[in-house]
XYZ file of C-alpha atoms in Angstrom:
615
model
C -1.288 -20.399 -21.470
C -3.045 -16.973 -21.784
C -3.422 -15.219 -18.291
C -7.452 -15.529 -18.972
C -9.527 -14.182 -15.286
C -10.025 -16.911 -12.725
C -11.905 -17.027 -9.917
C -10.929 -18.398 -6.245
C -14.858 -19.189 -5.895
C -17.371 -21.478 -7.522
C -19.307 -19.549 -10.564
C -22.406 -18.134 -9.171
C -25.610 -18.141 -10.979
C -26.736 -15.673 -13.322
C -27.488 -12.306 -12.009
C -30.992 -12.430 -13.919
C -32.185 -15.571 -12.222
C -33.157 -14.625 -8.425
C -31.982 -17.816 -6.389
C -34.489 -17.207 -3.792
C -36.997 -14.784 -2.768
C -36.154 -12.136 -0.450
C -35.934 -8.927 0.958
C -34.357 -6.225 -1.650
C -30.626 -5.863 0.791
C -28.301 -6.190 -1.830
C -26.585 -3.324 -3.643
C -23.437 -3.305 -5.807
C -21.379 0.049 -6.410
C -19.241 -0.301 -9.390
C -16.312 2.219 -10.150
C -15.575 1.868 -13.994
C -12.502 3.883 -14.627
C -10.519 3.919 -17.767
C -7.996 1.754 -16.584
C -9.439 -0.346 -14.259
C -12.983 -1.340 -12.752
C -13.303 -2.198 -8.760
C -16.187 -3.255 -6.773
C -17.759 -3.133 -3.299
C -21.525 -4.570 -1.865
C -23.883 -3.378 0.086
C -26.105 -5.583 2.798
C -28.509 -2.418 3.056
C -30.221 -4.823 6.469
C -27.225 -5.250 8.293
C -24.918 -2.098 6.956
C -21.584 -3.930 6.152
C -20.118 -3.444 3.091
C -17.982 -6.249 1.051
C -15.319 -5.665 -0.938
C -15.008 -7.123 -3.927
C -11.439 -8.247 -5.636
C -10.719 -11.083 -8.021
C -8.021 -13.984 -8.936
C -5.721 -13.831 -12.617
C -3.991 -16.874 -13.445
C -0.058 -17.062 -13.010
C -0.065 -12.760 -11.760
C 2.733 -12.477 -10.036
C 3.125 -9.499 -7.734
C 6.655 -7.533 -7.400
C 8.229 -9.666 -4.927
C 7.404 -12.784 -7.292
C 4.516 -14.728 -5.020
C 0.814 -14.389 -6.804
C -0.892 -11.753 -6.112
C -3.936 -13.520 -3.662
C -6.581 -10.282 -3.817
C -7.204 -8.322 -6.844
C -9.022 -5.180 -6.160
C -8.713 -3.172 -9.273
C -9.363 -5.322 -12.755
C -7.642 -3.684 -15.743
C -10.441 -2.753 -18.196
C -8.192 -4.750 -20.810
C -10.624 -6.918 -22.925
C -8.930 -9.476 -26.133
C -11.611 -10.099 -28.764
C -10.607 -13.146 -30.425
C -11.050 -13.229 -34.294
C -12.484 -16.393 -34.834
C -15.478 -16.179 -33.318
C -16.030 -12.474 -31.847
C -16.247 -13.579 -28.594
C -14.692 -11.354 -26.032
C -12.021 -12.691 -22.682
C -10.625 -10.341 -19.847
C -7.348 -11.057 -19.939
C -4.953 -10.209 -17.153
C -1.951 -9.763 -19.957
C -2.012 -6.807 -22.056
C -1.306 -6.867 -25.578
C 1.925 -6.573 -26.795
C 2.490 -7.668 -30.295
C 5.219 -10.534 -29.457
C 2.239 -13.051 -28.627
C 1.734 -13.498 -32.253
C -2.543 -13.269 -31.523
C -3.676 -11.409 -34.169
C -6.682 -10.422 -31.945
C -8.433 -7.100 -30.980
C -6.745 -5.786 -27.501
C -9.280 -3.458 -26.040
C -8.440 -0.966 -23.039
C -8.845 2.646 -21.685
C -11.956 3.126 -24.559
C -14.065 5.026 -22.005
C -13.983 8.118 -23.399
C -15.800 6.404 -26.032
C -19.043 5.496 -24.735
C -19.950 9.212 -24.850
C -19.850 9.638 -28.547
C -22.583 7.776 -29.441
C -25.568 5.883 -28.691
C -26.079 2.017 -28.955
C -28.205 -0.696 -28.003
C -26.881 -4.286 -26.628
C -29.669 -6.275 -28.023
C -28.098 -6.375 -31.671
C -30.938 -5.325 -34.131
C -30.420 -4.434 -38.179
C -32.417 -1.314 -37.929
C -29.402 1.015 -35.767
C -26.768 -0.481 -38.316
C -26.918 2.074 -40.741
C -26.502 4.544 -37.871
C -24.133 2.971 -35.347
C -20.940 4.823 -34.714
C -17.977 3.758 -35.782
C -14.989 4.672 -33.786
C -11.191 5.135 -34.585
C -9.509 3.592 -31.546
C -6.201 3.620 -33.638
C -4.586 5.647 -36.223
C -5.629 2.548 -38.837
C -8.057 0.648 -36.843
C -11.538 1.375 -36.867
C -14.654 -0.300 -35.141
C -17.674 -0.290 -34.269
C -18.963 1.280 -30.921
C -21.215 -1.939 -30.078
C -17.534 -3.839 -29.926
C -16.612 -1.690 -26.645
C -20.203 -2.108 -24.773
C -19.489 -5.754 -25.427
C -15.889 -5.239 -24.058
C -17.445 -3.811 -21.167
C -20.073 -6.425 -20.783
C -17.537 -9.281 -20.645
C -15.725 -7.472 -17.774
C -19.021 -6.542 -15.938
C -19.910 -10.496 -16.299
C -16.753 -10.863 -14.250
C -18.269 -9.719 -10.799
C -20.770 -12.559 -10.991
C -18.681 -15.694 -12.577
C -14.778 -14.662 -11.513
C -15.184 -12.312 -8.407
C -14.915 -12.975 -4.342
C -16.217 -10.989 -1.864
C -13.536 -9.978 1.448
C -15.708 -11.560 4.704
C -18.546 -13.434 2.313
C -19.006 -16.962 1.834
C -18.882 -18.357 -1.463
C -21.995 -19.611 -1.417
C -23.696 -16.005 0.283
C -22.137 -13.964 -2.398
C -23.819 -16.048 -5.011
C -27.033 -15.567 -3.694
C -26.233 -12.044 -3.116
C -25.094 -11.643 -6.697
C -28.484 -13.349 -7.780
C -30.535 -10.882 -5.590
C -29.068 -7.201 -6.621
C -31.972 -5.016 -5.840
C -29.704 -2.010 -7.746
C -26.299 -0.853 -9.116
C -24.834 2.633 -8.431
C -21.994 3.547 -10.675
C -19.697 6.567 -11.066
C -19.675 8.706 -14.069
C -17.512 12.251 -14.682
C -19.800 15.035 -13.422
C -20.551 17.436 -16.693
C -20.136 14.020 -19.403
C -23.087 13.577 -21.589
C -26.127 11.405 -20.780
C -25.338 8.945 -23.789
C -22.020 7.769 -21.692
C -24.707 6.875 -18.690
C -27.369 5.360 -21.319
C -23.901 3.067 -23.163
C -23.238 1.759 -19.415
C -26.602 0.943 -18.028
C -26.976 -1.060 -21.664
C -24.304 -3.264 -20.911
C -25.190 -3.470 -17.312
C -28.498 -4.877 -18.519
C -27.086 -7.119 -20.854
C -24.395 -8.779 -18.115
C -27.852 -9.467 -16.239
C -26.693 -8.056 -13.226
C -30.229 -6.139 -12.696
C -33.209 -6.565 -14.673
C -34.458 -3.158 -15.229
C -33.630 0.234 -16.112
C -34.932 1.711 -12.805
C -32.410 -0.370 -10.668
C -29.257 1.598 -11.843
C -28.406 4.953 -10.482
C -25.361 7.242 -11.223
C -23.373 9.250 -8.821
C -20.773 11.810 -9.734
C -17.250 10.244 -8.710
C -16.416 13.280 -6.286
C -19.806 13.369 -4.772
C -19.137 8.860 -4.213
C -15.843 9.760 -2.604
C -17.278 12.322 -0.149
C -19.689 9.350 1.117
C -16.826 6.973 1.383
C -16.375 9.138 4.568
C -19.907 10.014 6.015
C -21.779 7.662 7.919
C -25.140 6.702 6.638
C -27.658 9.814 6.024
C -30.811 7.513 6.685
C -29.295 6.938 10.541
C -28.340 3.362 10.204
C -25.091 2.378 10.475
C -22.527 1.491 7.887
C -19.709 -1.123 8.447
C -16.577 -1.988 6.559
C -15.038 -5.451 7.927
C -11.612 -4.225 8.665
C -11.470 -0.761 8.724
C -12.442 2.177 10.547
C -11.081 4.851 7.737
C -14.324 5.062 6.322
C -18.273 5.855 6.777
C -17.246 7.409 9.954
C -16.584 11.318 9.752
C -19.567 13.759 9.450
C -18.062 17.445 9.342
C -20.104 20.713 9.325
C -18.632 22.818 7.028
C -17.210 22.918 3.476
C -15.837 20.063 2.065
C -13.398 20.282 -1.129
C -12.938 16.856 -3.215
C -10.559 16.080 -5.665
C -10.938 12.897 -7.837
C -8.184 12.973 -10.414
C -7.728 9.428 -12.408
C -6.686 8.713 -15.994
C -9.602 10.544 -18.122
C -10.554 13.252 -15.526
C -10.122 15.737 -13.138
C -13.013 16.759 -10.706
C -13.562 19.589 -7.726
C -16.519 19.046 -6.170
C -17.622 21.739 -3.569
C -19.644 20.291 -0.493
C -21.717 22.073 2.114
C -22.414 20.018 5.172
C -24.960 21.384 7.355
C -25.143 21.105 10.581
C -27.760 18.160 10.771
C -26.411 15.195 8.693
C -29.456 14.177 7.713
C -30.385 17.408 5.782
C -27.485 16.814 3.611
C -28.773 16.663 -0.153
C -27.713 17.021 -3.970
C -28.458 20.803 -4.107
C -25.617 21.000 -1.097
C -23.087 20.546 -3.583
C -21.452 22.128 -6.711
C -19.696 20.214 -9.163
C -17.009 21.336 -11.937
C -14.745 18.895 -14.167
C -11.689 19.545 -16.671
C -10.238 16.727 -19.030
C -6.844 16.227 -18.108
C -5.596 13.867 -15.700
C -3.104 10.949 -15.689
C -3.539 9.852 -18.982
C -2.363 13.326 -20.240
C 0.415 13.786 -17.757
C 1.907 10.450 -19.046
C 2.115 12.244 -22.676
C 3.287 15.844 -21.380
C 6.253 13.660 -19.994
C 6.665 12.159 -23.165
C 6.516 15.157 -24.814
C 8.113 17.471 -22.510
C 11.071 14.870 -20.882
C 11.574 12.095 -23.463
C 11.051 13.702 -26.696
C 12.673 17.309 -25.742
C 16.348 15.498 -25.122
C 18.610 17.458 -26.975
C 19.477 14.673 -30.045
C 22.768 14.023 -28.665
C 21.205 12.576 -25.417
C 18.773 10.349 -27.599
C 18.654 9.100 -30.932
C 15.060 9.269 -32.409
C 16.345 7.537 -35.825
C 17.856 4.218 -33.502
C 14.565 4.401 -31.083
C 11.694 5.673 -33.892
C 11.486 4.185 -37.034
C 11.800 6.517 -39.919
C 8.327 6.365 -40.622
C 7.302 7.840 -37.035
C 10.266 10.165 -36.653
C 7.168 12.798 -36.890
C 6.156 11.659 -33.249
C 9.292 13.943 -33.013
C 7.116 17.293 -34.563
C 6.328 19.761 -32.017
C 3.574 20.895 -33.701
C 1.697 17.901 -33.034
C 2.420 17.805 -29.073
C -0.352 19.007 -27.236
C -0.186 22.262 -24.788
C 1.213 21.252 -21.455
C -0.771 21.324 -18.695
C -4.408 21.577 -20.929
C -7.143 19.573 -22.128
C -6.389 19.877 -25.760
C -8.418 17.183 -27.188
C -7.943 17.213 -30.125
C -4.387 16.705 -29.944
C -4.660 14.020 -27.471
C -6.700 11.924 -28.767
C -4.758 11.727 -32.013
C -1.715 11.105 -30.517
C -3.436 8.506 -27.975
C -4.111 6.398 -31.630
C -1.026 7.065 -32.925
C 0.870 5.401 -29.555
C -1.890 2.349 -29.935
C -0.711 1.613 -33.138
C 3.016 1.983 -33.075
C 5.253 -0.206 -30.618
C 7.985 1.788 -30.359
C 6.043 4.871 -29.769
C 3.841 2.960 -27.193
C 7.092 1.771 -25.111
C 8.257 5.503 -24.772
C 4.823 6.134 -23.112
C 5.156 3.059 -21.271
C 8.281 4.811 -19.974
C 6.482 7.965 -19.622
C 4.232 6.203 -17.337
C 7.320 4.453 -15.035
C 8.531 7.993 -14.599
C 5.912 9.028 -13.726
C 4.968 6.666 -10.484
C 8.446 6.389 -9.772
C 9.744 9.878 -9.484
C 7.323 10.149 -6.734
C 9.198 8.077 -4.388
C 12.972 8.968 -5.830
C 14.651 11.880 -6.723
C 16.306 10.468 -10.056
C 15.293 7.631 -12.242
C 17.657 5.828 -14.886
C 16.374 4.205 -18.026
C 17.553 1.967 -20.360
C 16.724 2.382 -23.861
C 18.419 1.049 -26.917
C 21.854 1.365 -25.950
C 21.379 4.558 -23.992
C 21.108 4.989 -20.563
C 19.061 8.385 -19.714
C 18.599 9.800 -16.090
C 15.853 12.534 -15.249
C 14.794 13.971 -12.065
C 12.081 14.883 -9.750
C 12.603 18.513 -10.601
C 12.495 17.829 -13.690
C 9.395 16.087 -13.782
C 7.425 18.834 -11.278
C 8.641 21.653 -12.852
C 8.034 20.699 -16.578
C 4.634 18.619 -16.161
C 3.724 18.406 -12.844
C 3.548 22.611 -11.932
C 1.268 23.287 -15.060
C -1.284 20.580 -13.992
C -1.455 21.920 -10.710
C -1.815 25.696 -12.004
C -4.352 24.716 -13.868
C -5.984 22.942 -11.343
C -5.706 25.805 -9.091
C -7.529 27.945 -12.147
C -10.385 25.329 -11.888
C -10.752 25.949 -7.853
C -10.647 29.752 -7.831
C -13.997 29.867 -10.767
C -15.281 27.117 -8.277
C -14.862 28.934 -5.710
C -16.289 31.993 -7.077
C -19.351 30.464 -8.392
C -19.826 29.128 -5.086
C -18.937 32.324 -3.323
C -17.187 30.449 -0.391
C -13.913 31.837 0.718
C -10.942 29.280 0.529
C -10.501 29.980 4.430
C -13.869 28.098 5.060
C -12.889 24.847 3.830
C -12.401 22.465 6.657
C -11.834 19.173 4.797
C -10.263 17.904 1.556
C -10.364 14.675 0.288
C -8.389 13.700 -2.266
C -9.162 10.352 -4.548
C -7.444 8.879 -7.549
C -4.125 8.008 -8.938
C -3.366 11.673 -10.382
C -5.171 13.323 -6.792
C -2.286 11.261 -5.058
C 1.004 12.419 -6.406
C 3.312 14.427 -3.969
C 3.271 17.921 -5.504
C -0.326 18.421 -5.431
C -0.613 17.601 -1.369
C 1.500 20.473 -0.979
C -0.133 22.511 -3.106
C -3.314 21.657 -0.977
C -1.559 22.003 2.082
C -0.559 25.989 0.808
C -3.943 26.751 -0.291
C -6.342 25.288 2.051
C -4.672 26.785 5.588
C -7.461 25.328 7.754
C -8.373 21.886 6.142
C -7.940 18.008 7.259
C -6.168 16.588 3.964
C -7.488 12.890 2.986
C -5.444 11.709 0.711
C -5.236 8.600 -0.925
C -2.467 6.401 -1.318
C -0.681 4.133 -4.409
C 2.488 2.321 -3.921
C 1.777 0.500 -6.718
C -0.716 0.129 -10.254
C -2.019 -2.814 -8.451
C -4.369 -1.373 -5.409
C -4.300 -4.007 -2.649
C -7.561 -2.662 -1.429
C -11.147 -1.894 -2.919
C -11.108 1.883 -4.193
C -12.891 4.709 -2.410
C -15.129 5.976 -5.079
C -16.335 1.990 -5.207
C -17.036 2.599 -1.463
C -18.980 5.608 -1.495
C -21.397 4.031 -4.384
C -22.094 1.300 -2.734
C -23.091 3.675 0.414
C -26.049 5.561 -2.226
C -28.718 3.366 -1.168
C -28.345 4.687 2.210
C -28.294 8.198 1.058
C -31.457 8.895 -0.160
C -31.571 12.455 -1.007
C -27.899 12.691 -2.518
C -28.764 11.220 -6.617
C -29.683 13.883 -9.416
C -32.950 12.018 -10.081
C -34.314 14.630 -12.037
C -31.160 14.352 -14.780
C -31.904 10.675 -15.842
C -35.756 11.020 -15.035
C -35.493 13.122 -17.869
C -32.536 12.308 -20.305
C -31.414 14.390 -23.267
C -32.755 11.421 -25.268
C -36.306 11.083 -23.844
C -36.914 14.766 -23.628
C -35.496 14.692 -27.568
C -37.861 12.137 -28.084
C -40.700 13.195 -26.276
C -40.591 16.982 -27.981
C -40.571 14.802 -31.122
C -43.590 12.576 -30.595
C -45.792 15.726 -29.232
C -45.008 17.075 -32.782
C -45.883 14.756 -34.478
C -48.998 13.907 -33.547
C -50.023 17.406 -33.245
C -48.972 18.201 -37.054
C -49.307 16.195 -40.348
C -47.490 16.495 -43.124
C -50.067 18.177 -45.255
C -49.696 20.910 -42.057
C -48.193 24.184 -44.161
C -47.427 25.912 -41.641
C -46.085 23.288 -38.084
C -45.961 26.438 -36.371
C -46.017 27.033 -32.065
C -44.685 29.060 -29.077
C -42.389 27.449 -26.252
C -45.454 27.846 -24.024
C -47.649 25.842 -25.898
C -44.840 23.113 -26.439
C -44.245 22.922 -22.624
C -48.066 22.832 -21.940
C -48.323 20.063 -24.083
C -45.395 17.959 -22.380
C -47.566 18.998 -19.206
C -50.545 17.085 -20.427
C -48.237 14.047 -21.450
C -46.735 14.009 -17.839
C -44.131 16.285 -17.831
C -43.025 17.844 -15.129
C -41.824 20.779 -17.364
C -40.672 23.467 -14.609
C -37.334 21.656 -14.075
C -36.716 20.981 -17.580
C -37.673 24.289 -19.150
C -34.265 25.302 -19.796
C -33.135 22.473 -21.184
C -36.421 22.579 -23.868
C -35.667 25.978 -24.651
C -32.418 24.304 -25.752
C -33.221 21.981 -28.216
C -35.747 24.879 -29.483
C -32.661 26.970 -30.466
C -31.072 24.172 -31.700
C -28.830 22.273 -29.422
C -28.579 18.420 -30.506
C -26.947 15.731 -27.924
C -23.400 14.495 -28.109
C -24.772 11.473 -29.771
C -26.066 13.241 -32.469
C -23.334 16.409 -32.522
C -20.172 15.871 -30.527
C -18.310 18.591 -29.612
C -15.308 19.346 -32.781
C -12.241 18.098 -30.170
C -14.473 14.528 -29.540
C -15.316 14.080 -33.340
C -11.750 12.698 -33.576
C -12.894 9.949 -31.468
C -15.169 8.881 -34.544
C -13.806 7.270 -38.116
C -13.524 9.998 -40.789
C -16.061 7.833 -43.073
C -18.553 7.594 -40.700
C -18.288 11.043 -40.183
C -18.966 10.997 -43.688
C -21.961 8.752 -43.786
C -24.864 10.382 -45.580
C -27.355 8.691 -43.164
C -24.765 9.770 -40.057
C -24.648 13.461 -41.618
C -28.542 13.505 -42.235
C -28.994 13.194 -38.343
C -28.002 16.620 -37.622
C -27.339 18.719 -40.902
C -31.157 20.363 -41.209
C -32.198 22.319 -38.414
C -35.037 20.692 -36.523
C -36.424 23.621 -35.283
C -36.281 27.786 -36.572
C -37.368 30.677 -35.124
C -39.726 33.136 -36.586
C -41.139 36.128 -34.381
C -42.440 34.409 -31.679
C -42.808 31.432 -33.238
C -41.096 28.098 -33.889
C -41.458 26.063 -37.066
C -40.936 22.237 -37.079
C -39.326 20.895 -39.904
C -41.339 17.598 -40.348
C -39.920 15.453 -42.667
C -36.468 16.187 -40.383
C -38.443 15.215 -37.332
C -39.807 11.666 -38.583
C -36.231 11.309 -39.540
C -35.064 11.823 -36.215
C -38.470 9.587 -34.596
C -36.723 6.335 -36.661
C -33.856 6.750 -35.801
C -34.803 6.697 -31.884
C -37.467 3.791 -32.745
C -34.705 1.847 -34.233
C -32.251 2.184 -31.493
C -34.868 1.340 -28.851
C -35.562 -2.101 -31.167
C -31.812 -2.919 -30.098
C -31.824 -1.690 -26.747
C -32.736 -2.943 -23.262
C -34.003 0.510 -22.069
C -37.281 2.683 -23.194
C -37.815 6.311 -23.623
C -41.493 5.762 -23.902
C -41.801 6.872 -20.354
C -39.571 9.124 -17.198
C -36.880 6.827 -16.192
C -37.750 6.255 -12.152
C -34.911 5.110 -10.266
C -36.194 2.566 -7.897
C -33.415 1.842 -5.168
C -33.363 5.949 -4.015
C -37.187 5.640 -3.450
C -37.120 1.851 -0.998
C-alpha cells in the first residue's frame, strides 16, 4: 500500500463553496518551503490562532509508534503515468518501488523562471517553459503548479486543525476571507504570480485580491509581536509567541533549504507605528540545500581514495561526480554549478544516497562529535570539526559578509541590536548561535529548534503569516499593486493604442509615457524607477532569467524560436531624448500576455488591490 496523505477528519467542503454566510474572520498563513509546506489559521474576531498539521498512512516516527500530528508536509508530489493525475505521498521516491511515475520535490526554485496559467489553454503552449528538473528529464512548468496544487488541496480535504472541531474547521476552510504566504525577499514577481495561480485553482480563495505575500523574515518577526491593530492574539498552548514588542533594532535570520535572509527591523517606540518602510531586507542563495552538497563535496568526495573507493560506490559512468572542477565554491551561491549538480544527484541513485548521507551528517553532527557510516563495505567516521571547519565556517563568513553591507546600508551600528531571531533549519545549527552570540554583544537570541526533519509543531514563519491580517501597515502593497507583468503590460497597451503601424516614427519621452499611465490610473510616482527600467531595456525573469537560473530551463526550449523571439529585439531604443517603440516587437509581446491571461485565473487588466490589508 502506497503511504498516500490521510486525514484524521472528515473531508471538508470545497474551499470555493462558502458553507454559510458570515463575517470575513478566517485567514490562513501558508509557509511553502522547498521541502516542506506548514500551516496555521487565523479567527481575526476572537484572535486565536490554529495550527494546522496532518495524518500519513503507516508514518512511523523514530521510536516506531505513528507519528499522531504532522506539522510540516514534505512538498513530495508522485504524478502517476496513466492518467496525469497528481497524489502527495508521504514516501519519497526511491527507484526500488518499481512505479515508473514522476516523483516531484524541492522544485521551488522553479516557479520563478517562468510564467504560467492553471486554467490549461492552447494559446500559452507554444510559450510555456519547459524545465530540466533532471540531467535527462525534462517537463513542463504547468506539471509543478499542479504539484503544488495537489498539496495546497491538502489543507482543505487531509488537514486538522490543533483546538478546532472537525466540523468548525470545515466551515472555516469554506469561509477564507484571505491567504498570506511567504516568499524570499528580492525573488521575482513571476514566483508570487506561479503561487497565487495554484492557490486559485485549489479553490482555497476566489480572487486575486484575497492573497497577500510577506517576506519570510519580516513573517517571523510577527511570530513574536502582539497584534499592531491592538487586539489580542492567542496561540492555544503557548505563550512563546505574539507576546514580545521591543523598541529597538531587531536582526532576523531565516535560513531554510533555498535561502538565506537578514532582515533589519526598527521598532519604534509606539507599536502601532510599526510599518513596511521600518524594515530593510537583503537575501543570498545558499542555505541548507547547498551545505548538504559542500559536505558532499568537501567531506565525502575529498577522502583520500584509500579511505573510499569511488569505482565500488560510483558507477563508472558517474566517476566524474568525482571532478573538482564541477564542485561548486564552498560557502557561495554559485548557481550555476548547483543547480547542475542538483539534476545530476536526481537522476543517479548512487550519487543521490551520498547526498542522502551528506544530509545525515549534517543534522547529526550537531548533536555528536563523530558520526560513523556505513557504505559499501567501508565504514567512514568524520567529525564535528570537520564538518564546521570545512562547510560550516565559510557559510557563516559569508553570512557575516551579508550583515556588515546590511548593516551599512542601514547605517545602524551592530551594538544597537537588541534582539535576534533566528528561523529555519540552516538558522538553527550550533555554530551559527555562537557566531551570533560573538557579534551581537547586547541582543536576546531566539532561536529555533530541530531535533528532528519531522517538526512536532507548526513553524514560525506559518505563525507570523497568519498574524498579517492583524498587521495592517506591514505588506508591500505597492509591489503586487503594480507587478513587473502589469506595468509590462500596461506600458504595452498605452503604446499601442497611441501608435499604428503605419506610425514611421513611434517616437516619445519618459515624461510623456508616465503622463499617459497617469491618465490610465497610474499612480506613476512610486513606479517611476521601475518604468525607466523597462525603457532601457530590462525584461522580467519570465521573459530573461538571470544566466546562473537559465540552467533551470531545457536547452531546447531555450532554443525555441517562439521562446527566443520573446526577448531577442529590443523593445525599446534610445535616441536623444527620445525613445522609439519597436511595434511589431510590442504586439508580439501584447499576445503573448493575452494568451497567458486566457489560461490564467488572474488579470493584469487592472492594479491588483489586496483586499484582507484594507478590512
Amino acid at each position: 500500500m502506497s503511504n498516500e496523505l490521510l486525514s484524521d477528519v472528515s473531508t471538508p467542503p470545497p474551499a470555493n463553496v462558502k458553507t454559510a454566510k458570515g463575517k470575513n474572520i478566517w485567514y490562513l498563513g501558508i509557509d511553502i518551503g522547498t521541502s516542506g509546506l506548514s500551516a496555521a489559521l487565523l479567527n481575526r474576531e476572537s484572535g486565536e490562532v490554529y495550527p494546522i498539521y496532518w495524518r500519513a498512512a503507516e508514518l512511523l516516527s523514530v521510536s516506531g509508534s505513528p507519528i499522531e500530528r504532522w506539522f510540516r508536509l514534505p512538498t513530495t508530489v508522485y504524478r502517476y503515468p496513466e492518467n496525469g493525475e497528481w497524489r502527495v505521498r508521504a514516501d519519497a521516491g526511491n527507484g526500488e518501488t518499481g512505479e515508473t511515475g514522476l516523483w516531484l520535490s524541492g522544485f521551488k526554485p522553479y516557479l520563478k523562471v517562468g510564467l504560467i496559467g492553471c486554467r490549461g489553454g492552447a494559446q500559452i503552449t507554444r510559450w510555456q517553459p519547459i524545465v530540466q528538473y533532471t540531467e535527462q528529464e525534462a517537463i513542463p512548468l504547468s506539471w509543478m503548479l499542479s504539484a503544488l496544487q495537489a498539496l495546497l488541496v491538502t489543507l482543505t480535504s487531509g488537514a486538522a486543525a490543533e483546538g478546532l472541531e472537525r466540523m468548525a474547521l470545515g466551515t472555516a476552510m469554506g469561509q477564507l476571507a484571505g491567504v498570506i504566504v511567504n516568499y524570499p525577499a528580492m525573488w521575482a514577481d513571476s514566483y508570487c504570480f506561479n503561487l497565487a495561480e495554484a492557490i486559485l485553482a485549489a479553490g482555497l480563495v476566489e480572487y486575486p485580491g484575497q492573497i497577500a505575500f510577506v517576506e519570510e523574515s519580516l513573517a517571523a518577526l510577527l511570530s513574536v509581536l502582539p497584534a499592531g491593530d491592538g487586539s489580542t492574539l492567542r496561540l492555544p498552548g503557548s505563550s512563546s509567541f505574539f507576546n514580545s514588542y521591543l523598541p529597538g533594532v531587531t536582526l532576523v535570520v531565516c535560513s531554510g533549504a533555498t535561502t538565506t535572509e537578514l532582515a533589519i527591523a526598527s521598532m519604534p517606540e509606539n507599536p502601532q507605528e510599526f510599518c513596511y518602510s521600518n524594515l530593510t531586507f537583503r537575501s543570498f542563495p545558499y542555505a541548507g540545500d547547498a551545505l548538504e552538497q559542500d559536505i558532499l563535496c568537501q567531506l565525502l568526495l575529498c577522502l583520500p581514495k584509500q579511505n573510499f573507493n569511488y569505482e565500488e560506490n560510483l558507477q563508472a559512468a558517474d566517476l566524474f561526480l568525482y571532478s573538482p572542477e564541477i564542485w561548486p565554491h564552498v560557502g557561495e551561491p554559485d548557481l550555476e554549478k548547483r543547480y547542475r549538480l542538483q539534476q545530476f544527484c536526481r537522476a543517479n541513485s548512487k550519487a543521490a544516497s551520498l547526498l542522502e548521507m551528506a544530509r545525515y551528517l549534517k543534522v547529526g553532527l550537531q548533536y555528536r562529535e563523530r558520526l560513523a557510516l556505513e557504505v559499501g563495505s567501508q565504514r567512514l567516521v568524520f567529525s564535528r570539526r570537520e564538518l564546521e571547519s570545512r562547510v560550516f565556517l565559510p557559510f557563516v563568513q559569508r553570512l557575516n559578509r551579508e550583515l556588515n553591507a546590511l548593516l551599512t546600508e542601514t547605517g545602524v551600528p551592530v551594538q544597537r541590536i537588541n534582539r535576534a531571531i533566528c528561523s529555519g533549519g540552516t538558522a538553527s545549527v550550533g555554530v551559527l548561535a555562537r557566531w551570533l552570540r560573538q557579534k551581537l554583544p547586547n541582543a536576546i537570541i531566539i532561536q529555533d529548534t530541530y531535533a528532528s526533519a519531522r517538526p512536532l509543531a507548526c513553524s514560525r514563519i506559518a505563525y507570523g503569516l497568519a498574524a498579517v491580517p492583524l498587521h495592517p501597515r506591514i505588506v508591500n502593497t505597492y509591489r503586487f499593486q503594480y507587478s513587473d507583468a502589469f506595468l509590462l503590460t500596461e506600458i504595452l497597451r498605452t503604446l499601442l493604442q497611441k501608435f499604428s503601424l503605419a506610425d514611421t516614427n513611434p517616437s516619445f519621452s519618459q515624461e510623456e509615457i508616465l503622463l499617459l499611465l497617469e491618465r490610465r490610473g497610474i499612480n506613476t510616482n512610486v513606479v517611476r524607477e521601475r518604468i525607466g527600467r523597462f525603457l532601457d531595456g530590462y525584461l522580467p525573469t519570465f521573459l530573461q532569467p538571470a544566466f546562473e537560473e537559465r540552467v533551470l530551463l531545457n536547452p531546447d526550449f531555450k532554443e525555441n524560436p517562439d521562446y527566443l523571439a520573446l526577448s531577442k529585439t529590443p523593445l525599446f531604443y534610445q535616441q536623444q531624448q527620445l525613445y522609439h517603440v519597436n511595434l511589431s516587437q510590442a504586439r508580439l509581446l501584447s499576445q503573448y500576455f493575452n494568451d497567458l491571461m486566457a489560461g490564467s485565473y488572474q488579470r493584469l487588466d487592472e492594479p491588483l488591490i489586496i483586499e484582507l490589508v484594507r478590512r
